[in-house]
Structure formats: C-alpha cells, structure tokens
Tab-separated table of C-alpha atoms in Angstrom:
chain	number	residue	atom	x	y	z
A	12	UNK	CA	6.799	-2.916	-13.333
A	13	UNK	CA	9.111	-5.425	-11.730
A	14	UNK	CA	11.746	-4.870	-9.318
A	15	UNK	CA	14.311	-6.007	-12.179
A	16	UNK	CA	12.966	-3.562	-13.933
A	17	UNK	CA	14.407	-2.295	-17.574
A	18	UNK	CA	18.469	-1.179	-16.548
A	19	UNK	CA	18.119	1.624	-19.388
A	20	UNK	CA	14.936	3.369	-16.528
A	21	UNK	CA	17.078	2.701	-13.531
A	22	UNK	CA	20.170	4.196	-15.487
A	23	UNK	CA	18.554	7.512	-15.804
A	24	UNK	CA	17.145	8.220	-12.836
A	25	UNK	CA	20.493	6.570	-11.384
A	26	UNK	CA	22.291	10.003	-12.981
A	27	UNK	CA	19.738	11.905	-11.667
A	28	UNK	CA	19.891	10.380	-7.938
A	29	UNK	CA	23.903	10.752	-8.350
A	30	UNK	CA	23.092	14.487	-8.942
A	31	UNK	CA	21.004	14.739	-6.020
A	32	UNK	CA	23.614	13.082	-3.611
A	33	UNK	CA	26.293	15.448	-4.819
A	34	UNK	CA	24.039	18.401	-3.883
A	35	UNK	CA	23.219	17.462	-0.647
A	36	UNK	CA	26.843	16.321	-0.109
A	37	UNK	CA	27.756	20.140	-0.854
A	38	UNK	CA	25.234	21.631	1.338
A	39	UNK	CA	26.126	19.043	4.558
A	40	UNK	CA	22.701	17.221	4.429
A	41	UNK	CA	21.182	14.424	5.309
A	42	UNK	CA	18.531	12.944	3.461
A	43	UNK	CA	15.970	10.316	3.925
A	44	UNK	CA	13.413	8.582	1.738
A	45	UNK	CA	10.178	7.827	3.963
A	46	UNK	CA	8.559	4.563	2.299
A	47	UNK	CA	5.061	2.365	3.306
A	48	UNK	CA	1.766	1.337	2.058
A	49	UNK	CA	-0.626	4.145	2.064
A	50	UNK	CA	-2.302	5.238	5.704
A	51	UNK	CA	0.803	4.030	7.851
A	52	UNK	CA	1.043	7.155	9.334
A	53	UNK	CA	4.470	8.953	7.536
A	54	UNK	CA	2.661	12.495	7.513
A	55	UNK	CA	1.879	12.087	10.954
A	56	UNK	CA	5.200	11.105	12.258
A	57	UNK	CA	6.627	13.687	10.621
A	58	UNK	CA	4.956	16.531	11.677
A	59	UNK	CA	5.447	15.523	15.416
A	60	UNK	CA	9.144	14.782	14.641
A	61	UNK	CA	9.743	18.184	13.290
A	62	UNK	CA	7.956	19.529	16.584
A	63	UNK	CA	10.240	17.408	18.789
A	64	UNK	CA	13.509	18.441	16.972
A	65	UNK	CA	12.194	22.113	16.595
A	66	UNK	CA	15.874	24.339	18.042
A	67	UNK	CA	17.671	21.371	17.100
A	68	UNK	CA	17.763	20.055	13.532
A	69	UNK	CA	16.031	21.841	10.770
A	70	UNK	CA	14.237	19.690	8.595
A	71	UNK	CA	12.798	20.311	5.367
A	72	UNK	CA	10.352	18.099	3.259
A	73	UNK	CA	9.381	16.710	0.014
A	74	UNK	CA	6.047	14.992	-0.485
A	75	UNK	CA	5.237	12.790	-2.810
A	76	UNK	CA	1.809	11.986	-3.651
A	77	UNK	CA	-0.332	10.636	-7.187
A	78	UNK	CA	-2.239	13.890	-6.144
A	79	UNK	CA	-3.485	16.296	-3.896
A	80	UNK	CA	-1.190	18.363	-1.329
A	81	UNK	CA	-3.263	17.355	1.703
A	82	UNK	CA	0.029	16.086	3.131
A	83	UNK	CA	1.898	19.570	2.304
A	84	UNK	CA	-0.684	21.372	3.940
A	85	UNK	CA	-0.373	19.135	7.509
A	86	UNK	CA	3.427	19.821	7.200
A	87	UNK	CA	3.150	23.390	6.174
A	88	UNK	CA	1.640	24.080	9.440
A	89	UNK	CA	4.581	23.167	11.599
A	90	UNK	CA	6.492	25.871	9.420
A	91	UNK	CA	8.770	23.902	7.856
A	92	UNK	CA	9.777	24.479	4.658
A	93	UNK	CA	7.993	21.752	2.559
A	94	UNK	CA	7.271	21.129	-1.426
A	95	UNK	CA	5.216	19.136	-2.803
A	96	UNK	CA	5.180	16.657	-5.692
A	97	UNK	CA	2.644	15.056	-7.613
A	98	UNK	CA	2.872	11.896	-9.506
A	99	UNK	CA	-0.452	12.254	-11.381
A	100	UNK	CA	-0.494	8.634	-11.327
A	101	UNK	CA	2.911	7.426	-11.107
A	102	UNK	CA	3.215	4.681	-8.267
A	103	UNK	CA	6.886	5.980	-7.111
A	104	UNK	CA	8.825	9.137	-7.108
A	105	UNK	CA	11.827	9.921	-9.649
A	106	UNK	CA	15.515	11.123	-8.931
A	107	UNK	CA	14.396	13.923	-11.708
A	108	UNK	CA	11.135	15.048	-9.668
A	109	UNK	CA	13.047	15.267	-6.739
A	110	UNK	CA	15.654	17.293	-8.491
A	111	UNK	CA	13.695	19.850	-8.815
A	112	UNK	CA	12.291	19.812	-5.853
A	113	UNK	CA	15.561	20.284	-3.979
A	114	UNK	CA	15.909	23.281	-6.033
A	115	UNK	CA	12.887	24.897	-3.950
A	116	UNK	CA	14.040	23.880	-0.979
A	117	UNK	CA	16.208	26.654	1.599
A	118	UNK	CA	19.454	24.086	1.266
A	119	UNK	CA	21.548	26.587	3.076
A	120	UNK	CA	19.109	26.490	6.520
A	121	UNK	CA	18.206	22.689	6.876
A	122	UNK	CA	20.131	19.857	8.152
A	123	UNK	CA	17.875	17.274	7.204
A	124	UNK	CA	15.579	16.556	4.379
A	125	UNK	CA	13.056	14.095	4.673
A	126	UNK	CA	10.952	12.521	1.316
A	127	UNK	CA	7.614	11.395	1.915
A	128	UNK	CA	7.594	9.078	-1.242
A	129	UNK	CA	3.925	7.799	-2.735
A	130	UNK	CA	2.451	5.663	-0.276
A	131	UNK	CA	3.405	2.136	-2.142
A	132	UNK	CA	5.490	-0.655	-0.272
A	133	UNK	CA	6.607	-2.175	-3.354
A	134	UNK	CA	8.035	0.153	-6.259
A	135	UNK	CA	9.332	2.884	-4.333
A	136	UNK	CA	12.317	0.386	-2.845
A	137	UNK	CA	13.861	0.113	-6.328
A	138	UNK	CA	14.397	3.408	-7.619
A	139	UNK	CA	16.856	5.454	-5.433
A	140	UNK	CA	16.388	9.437	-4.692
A	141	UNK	CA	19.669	10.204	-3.908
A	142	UNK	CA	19.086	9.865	0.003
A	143	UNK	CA	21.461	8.701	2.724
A	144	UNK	CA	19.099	6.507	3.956
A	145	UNK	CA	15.772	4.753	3.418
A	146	UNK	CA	12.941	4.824	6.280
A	147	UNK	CA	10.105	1.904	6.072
A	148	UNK	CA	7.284	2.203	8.320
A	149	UNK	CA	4.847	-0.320	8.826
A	150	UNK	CA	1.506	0.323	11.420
A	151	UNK	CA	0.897	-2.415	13.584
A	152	UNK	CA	-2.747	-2.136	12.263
A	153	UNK	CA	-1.620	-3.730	8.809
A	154	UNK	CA	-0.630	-6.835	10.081
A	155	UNK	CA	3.156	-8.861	11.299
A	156	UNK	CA	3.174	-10.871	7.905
A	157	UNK	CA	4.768	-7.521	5.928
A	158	UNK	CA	8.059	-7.980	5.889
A	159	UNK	CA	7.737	-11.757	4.679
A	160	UNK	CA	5.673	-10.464	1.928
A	161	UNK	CA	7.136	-7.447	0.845
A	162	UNK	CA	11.110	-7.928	1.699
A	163	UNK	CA	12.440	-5.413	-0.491
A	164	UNK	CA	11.864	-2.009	1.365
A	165	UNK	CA	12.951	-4.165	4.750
A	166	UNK	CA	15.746	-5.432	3.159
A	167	UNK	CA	17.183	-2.212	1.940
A	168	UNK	CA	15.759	0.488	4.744
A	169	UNK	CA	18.360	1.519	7.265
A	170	UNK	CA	15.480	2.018	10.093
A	171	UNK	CA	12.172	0.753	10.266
A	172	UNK	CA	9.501	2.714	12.616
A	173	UNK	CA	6.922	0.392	13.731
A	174	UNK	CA	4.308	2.745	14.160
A	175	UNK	CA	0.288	3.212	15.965
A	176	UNK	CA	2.125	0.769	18.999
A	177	UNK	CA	-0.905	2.572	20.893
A	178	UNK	CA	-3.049	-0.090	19.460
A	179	UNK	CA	-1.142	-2.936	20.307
A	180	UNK	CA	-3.514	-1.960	23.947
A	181	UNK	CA	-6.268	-3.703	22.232
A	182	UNK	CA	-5.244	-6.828	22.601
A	183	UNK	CA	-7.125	-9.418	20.431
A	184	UNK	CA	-8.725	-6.626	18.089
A	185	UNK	CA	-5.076	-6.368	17.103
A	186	UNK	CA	-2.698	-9.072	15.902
A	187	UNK	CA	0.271	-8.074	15.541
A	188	UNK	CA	3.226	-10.204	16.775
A	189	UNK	CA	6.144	-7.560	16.964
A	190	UNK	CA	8.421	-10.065	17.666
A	191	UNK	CA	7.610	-11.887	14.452
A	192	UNK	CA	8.428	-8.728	12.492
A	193	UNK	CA	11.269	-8.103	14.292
A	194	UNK	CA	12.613	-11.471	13.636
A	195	UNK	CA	11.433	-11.645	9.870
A	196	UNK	CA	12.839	-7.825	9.560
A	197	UNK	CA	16.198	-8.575	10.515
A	198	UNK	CA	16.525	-12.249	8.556
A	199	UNK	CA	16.318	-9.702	5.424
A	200	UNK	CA	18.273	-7.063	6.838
A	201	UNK	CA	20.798	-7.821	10.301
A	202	UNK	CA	21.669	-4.438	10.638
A	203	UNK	CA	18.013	-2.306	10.595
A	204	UNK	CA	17.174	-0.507	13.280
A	205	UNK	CA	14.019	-0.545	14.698
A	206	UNK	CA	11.722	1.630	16.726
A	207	UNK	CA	8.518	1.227	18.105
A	208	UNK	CA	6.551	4.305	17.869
A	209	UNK	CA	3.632	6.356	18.297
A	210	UNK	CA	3.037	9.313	16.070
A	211	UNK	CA	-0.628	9.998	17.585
A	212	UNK	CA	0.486	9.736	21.715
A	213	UNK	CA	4.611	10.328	21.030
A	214	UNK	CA	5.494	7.029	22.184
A	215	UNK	CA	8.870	6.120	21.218
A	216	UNK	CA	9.436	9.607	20.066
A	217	UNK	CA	12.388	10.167	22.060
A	218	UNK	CA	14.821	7.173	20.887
A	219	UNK	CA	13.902	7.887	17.349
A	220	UNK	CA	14.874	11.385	17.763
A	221	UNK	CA	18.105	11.107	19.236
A	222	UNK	CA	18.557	8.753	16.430
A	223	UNK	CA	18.204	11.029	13.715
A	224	UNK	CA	20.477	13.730	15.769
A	225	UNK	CA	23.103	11.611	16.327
A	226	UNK	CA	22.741	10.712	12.742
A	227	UNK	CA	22.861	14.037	11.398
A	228	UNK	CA	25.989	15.211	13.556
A	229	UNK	CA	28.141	12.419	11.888
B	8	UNK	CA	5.160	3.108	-14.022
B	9	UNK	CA	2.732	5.708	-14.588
B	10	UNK	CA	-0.947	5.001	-15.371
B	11	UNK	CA	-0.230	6.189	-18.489
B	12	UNK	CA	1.918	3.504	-18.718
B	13	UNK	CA	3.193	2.221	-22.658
B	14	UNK	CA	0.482	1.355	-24.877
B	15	UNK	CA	2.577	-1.695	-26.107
B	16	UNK	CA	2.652	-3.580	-22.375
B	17	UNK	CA	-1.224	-2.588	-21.656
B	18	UNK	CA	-1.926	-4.110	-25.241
B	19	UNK	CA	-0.482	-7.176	-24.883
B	20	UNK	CA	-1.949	-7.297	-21.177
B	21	UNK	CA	-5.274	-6.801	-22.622
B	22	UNK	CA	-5.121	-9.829	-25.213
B	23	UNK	CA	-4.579	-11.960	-22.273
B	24	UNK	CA	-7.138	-10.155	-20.643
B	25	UNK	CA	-9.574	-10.936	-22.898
B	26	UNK	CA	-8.893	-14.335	-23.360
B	27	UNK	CA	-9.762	-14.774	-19.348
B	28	UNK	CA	-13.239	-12.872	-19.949
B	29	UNK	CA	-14.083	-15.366	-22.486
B	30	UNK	CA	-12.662	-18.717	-20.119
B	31	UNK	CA	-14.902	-17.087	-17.643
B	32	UNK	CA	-17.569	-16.578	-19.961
B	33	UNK	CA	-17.648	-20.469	-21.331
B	34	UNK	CA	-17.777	-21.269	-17.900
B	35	UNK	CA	-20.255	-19.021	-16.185
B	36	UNK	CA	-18.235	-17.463	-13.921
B	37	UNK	CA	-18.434	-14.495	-12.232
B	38	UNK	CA	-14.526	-12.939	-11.678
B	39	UNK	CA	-13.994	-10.048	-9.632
B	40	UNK	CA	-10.155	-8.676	-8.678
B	41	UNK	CA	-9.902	-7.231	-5.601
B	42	UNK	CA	-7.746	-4.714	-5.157
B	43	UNK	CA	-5.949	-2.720	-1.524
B	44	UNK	CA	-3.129	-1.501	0.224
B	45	UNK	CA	-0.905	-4.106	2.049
B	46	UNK	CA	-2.605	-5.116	5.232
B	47	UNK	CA	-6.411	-3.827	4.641
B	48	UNK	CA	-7.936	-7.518	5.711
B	49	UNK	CA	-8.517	-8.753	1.858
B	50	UNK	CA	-7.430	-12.622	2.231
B	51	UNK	CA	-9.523	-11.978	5.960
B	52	UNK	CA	-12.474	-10.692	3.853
B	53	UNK	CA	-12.066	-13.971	1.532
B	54	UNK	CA	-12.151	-16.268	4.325
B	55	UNK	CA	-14.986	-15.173	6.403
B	56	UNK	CA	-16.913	-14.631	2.876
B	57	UNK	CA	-16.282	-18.088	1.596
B	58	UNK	CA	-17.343	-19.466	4.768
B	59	UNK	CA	-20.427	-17.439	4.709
B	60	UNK	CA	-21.288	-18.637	1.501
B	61	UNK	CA	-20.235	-22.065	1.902
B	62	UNK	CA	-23.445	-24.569	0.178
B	63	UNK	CA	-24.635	-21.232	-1.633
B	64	UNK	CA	-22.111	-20.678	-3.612
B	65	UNK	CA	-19.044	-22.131	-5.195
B	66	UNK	CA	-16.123	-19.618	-4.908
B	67	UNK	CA	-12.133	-19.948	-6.277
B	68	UNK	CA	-8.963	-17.508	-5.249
B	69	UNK	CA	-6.305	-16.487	-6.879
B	70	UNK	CA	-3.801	-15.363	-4.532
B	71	UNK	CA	-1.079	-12.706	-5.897
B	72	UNK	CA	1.567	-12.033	-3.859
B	73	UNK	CA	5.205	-10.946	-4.263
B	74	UNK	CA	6.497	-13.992	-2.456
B	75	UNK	CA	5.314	-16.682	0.051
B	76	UNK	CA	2.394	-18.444	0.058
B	77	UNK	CA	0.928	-17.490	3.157
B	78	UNK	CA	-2.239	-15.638	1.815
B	79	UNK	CA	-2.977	-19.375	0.148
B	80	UNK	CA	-2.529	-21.532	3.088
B	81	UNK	CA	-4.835	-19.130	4.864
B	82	UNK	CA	-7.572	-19.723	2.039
B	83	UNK	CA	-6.805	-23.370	1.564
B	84	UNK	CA	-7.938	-23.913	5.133
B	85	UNK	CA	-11.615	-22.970	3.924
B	86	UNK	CA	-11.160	-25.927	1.316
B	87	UNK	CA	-11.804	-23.264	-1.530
B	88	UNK	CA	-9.805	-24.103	-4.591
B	89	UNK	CA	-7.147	-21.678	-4.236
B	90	UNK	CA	-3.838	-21.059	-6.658
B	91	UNK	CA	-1.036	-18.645	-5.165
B	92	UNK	CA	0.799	-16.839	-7.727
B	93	UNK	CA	4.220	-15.052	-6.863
B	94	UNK	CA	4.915	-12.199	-9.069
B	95	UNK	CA	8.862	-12.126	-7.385
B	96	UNK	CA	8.982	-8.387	-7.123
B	97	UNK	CA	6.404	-7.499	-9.685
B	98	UNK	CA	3.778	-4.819	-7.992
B	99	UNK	CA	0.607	-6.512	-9.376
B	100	UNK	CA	-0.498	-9.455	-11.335
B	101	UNK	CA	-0.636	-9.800	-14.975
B	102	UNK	CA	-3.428	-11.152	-17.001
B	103	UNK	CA	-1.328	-13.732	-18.755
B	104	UNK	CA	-0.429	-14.512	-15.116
B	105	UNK	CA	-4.186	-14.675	-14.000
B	106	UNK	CA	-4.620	-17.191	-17.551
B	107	UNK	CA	-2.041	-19.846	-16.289
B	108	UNK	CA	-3.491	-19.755	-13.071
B	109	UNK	CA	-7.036	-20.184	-14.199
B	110	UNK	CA	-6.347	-23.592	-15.944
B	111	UNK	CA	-5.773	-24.527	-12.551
B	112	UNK	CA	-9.090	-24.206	-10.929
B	113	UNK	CA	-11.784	-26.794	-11.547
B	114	UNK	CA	-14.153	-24.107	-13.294
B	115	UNK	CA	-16.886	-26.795	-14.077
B	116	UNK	CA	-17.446	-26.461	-10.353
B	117	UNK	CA	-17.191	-22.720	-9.764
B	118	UNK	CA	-19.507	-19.485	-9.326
B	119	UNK	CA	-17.390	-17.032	-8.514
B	120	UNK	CA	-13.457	-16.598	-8.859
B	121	UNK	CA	-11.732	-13.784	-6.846
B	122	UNK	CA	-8.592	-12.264	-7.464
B	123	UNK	CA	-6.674	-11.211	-4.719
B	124	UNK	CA	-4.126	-8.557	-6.314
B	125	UNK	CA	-0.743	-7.563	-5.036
B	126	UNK	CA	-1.113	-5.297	-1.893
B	127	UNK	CA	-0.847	-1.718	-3.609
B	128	UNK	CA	-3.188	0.671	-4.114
B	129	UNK	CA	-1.710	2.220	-7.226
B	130	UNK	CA	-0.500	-0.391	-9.998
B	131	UNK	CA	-3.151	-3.154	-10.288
B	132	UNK	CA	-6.250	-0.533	-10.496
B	133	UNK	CA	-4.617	-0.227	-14.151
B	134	UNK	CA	-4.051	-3.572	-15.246
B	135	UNK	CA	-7.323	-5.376	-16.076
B	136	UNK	CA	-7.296	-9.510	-15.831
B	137	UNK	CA	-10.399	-10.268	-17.769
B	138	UNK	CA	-12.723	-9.490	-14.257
B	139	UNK	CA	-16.061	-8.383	-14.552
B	140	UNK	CA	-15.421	-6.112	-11.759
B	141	UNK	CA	-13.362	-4.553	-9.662
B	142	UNK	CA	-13.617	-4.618	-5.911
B	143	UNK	CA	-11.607	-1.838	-3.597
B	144	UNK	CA	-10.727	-2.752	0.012
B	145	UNK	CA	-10.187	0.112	2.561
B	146	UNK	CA	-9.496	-0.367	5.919
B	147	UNK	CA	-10.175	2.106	8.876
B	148	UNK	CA	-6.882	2.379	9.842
B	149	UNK	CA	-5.537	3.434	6.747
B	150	UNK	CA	-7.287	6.983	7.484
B	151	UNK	CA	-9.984	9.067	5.776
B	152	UNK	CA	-8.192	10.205	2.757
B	153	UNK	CA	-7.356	7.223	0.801
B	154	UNK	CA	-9.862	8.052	-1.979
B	155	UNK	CA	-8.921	11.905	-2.226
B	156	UNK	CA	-4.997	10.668	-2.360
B	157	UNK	CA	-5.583	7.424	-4.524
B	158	UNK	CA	-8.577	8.315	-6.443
B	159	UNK	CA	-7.785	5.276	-9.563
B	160	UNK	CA	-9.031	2.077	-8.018
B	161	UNK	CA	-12.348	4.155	-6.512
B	162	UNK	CA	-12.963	5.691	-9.898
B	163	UNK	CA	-13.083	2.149	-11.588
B	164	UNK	CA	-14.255	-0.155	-8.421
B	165	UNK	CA	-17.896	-1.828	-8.927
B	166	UNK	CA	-17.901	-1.780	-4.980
B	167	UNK	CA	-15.751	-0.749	-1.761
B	168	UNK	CA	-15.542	-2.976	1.188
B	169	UNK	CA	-14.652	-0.402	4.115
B	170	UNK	CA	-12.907	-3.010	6.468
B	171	UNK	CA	-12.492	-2.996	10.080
B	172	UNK	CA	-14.873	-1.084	10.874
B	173	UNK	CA	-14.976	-2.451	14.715
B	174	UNK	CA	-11.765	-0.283	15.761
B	175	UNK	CA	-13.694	2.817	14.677
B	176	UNK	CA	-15.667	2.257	18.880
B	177	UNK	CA	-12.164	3.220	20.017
B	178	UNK	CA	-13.250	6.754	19.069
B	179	UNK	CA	-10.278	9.268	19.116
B	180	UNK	CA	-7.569	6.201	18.841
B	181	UNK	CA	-8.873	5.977	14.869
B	182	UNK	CA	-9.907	9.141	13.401
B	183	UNK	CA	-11.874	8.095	9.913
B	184	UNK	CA	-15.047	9.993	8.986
B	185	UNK	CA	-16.954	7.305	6.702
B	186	UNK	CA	-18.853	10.565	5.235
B	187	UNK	CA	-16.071	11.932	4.232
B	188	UNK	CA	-14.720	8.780	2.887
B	189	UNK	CA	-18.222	7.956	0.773
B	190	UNK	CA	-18.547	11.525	-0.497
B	191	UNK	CA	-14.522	11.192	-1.668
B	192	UNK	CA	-15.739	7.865	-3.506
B	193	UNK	CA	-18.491	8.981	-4.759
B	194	UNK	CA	-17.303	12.063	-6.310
B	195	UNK	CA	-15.271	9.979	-8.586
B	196	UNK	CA	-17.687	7.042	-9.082
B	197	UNK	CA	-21.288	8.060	-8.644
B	198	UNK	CA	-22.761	4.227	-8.671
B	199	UNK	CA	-20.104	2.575	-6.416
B	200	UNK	CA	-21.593	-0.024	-4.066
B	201	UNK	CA	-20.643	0.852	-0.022
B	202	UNK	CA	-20.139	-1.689	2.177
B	203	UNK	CA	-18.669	-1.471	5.907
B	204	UNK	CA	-17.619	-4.782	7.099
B	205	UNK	CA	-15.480	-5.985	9.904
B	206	UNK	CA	-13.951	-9.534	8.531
B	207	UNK	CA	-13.055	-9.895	12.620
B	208	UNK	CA	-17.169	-9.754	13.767
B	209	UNK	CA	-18.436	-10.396	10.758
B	210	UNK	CA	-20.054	-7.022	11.105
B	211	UNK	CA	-21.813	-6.573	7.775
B	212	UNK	CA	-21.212	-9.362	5.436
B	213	UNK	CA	-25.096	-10.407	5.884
B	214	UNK	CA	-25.484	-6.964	2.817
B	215	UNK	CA	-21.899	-8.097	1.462
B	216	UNK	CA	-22.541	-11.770	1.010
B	217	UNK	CA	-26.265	-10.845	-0.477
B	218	UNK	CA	-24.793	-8.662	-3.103
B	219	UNK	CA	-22.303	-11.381	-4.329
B	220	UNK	CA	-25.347	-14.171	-4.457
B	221	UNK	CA	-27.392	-11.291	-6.289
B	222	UNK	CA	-24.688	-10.398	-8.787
B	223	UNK	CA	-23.582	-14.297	-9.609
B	224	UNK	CA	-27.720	-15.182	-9.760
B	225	UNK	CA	-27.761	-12.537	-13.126
C-alpha cells in the first residue's frame, strides 16, 4: 500500500467517511481519530482522559486493533461506553468498520468520540474516518527523528501529544530532543498543537483537557 | 491492505522475491529482514552489531525508510556498505525494491545482508524480499502486549531481539513482563530464538552476535 494509493479504495471509504461525518454532525459530536506506532501509550491516555473529564464531557470509544480486545477491556473499566473492532490483519481501520461501529455506540449521551485506530504510523494517515480531527502521539521513548521520517500523520494531525515526558528524567538513557520534534513537527504542519504529556503520572493532563473542552463547546 | 492482501500484487512480489534468494544464493549470503515498530532501536541494533562483528564478519544494510536518509548516514558511519531506499509513502519495502538495491552492494565481499524494513509492525511481516529469515525487534517501551496485539511478524520471525532492556531497572516507570512477552511469542512460534539486548550497553549482543556467526558459518 502506498499513500497514493488506488483513488477507486479511497473513493469508497471516502462515501463511507462522508456518512460518518453527517451522523455525528446530527448528533452534535466531536470525533477524533487517535493514530501512532504500536506501544505509544493511546489506551493509556485515554483511560486517564476519560477519568479527568468524567462530569464534564462524555466520551465514547472505538478501538481498533488486528486482534484481541485487550484495549476494550482497559477502557471498559472506566465505564465508558466503548466497541471494539478488529482488523484481523488489516494495518488501518475503514470508514465502513467504523460505520458500524457508531451504530453501537449511545450517540444521544456522548459529546465526544474518540477512535483508537491500529497502532501503525504510516497507513492509518491516508484513509479518513469521518472525524473532526486527527490525534498523533509519539512517546519520547521512540526517538525525536519521527516526524522527519514519517511526515504524513504530523502533517495532517490537528494535535500531537508527546507522551511518557516522565522519562525524559533519565537523562542520557533517553534521547529525545523535544525541541527537534517540535521544530520538525511544525515545518510539516504550522498550525499543530502540541502537548507534552504523561499518561502514567498525569503530567500535562490538564492543558490537554481543557483543550478538548474548549474544543467540544465550539 | 489486509494480510490477505490480492493474490496478483503478492505474486508478482514473490517473483522478485525469488530472484533475490537466488542473487543471495550465487553469492553466499546470508539475508535476514528485520522487521519493528517505528522507534524500537533497529538501525541502533545494526550499528552496535556491525561493530561487534567488525573482522568476523562482513555485513551490508539496506535501509527502508519512507523518506530521508538518516537511518543510512547512521550506518555509513560504521563503513558497512549501506544503500537507503525511500519507499515515499509506501508502508514497507518491496522485493523488486530490495533487487535494485542489491546490485548495489559489493556481494563478492559480503556475509550477511540485513534489511532494515519500514518502521511498522503490520505490513512488511507479509511481504517476503527473498530473506532467509525474518528478524522481529521489540522494544521495552512499547509494552508487554505487542505479540498478543500483533501476533504476524512473531508467528513468522526466525528470532526476536527484545531491545532496551536497560530501562526495564526503572521498575514501575516501564511495566513489561518478559514472561509474558516470551509465552505470547511462543504460543504462536514454538522455535523462535529470544534475545534481550540493550543496543545502548551492549547488554546481550555477546548471545546475539554468536547466533549470527553460527547461522552465516552453516
């Protein structure tokens, strides 16, 4: 698969992604499509955002994995309403998957719906869910040469988390120049916001959150 | 893409593919393509290993990457004959890729060739390049469920390399249970070789660097 990938794919699951925008247009929600390597740590920052927003924003979620539902299981314990798909294989999840998924989904009680898409930083960029907004996190533990190497998902996301910043305390057993990401992040992409986080201690937690409610009362 | 991708594209990738065994074959070389998520310490791995090795045995890269050439400067530091290829969006390498880059390495003065795939966990376990095996990198960081969740490249990887394994003294800070990880591996690939390496110390290449000299001695 290459980014220009065959028009006649990205057609269809552009009329399925159109679909998916109109519905969550009708029910007033905002939706987000979570995107990074495997082991960055989405699951994790999502669980302890939907305990910091808990009273404020109701957020539902769709997982994407190739399989298992270890990931719905960690969200299913915060109580929020989560389904999960499976790829069996596929490297990237589909406007059609999601459609359905949606369809299980309380739309008339959340204000936010978050996809956790297959842990992949490079075909997930191309094929749009129908979400408001794309997410990319990157841990400091896999290096500051990402978004030089993989531009699309930095180009395109409207936020980038920068996330495990509670390892940047280990000095030398770390590199990670934030300031070179930073700098190569925004040469792709002027306008991405950036936070540096901590989904294990809640560093960072706070600015990231008022993002997303200040988001979702526009 | 799906691993069941169309039988036309793996097809014609495997004619290619075939045509690199036999290139390696003529020349008595051993190829292995080695395949992780972005940021897992593979071009690291390379570096330390071909310095290890260095008078033993004669060792070659192939760098894939989306775009840059970073990954190659890195290796052509070592003075290992090293040829980047950029795939420009495409989310691993091709064998007819890997066969124009071949005719660029001196083979009449190699042992070993090592691919360095696209950083992705999914698409490249499914694409073969004429290798005679596969080699998975995970890192610590990337958590204890990476086989369970991405069970393709363990099912078909000769060996695993679990990298960076000096961040697991920080105790709590990285939760990763290595049994867990092994018995995950193993379930899908009873013979896989287990190897835990830190390409920072050097931690454990002494067994790594022994198997490669055992494997390109037969």
């Amino acid at each position: 698969m290459k980014v220009k990938i065959g028009k006649k794919i990205l057609n269809a699951n552009e009329s399925f992604a159109e679909k998916n925008r109109r519905i969550f247009a009708k029910n007033n929600i905002l939706c987000f499509n979570m995107i990074s390597s495997p082991g960055s740590g989405k699951t994790t920052i999502l669980v302890r955002t939907i305990g910091e927003l808990a009273g404020k924003i109701r957020i539902g979620i769709i997982e994407g994995d190739i399989q298992t539902d270890l990931d719905a299981q960690r969200i299913r314990k915060t109580r929020a309403p989560v389904v999960q798909i499976n790829t069996k294989g596929g490297c990237h999840l589909s406007a059609a998957q999601v459609n359905k998924a949606i369809k299980l989904l309380p739309l008339d009680r959340l204000d936010i719906i978050v996809i956790e898409n297959v842990g992949n930083l490079v075909c997930p960029s191309v094929f749009e869910l129908g979400e408001a907004a794309k997410i990319a996190v990157l841990s400091v533990a896999e290096g500051d040469d990402k978004p030089a190497k993989y531009p699309e998902i930095f180009a395109r996301a409207k936020a980038m988390l920068i996330n495990k910043i509670d390892l940047l305390d280990l000095g030398a057993q770390i590199d990670f120049n934030i300031k070179r990401v930073e700098k190569d992040a925004r040469k792709l992409n002027r306008k991405i916001e950036i936070f540096h986080v901590s989904a294990k201690t809640g560093d960072g937690f706070k600015n990231w959150c008022s993002w997303l409610m200040e988001l979702s009362k526009k």
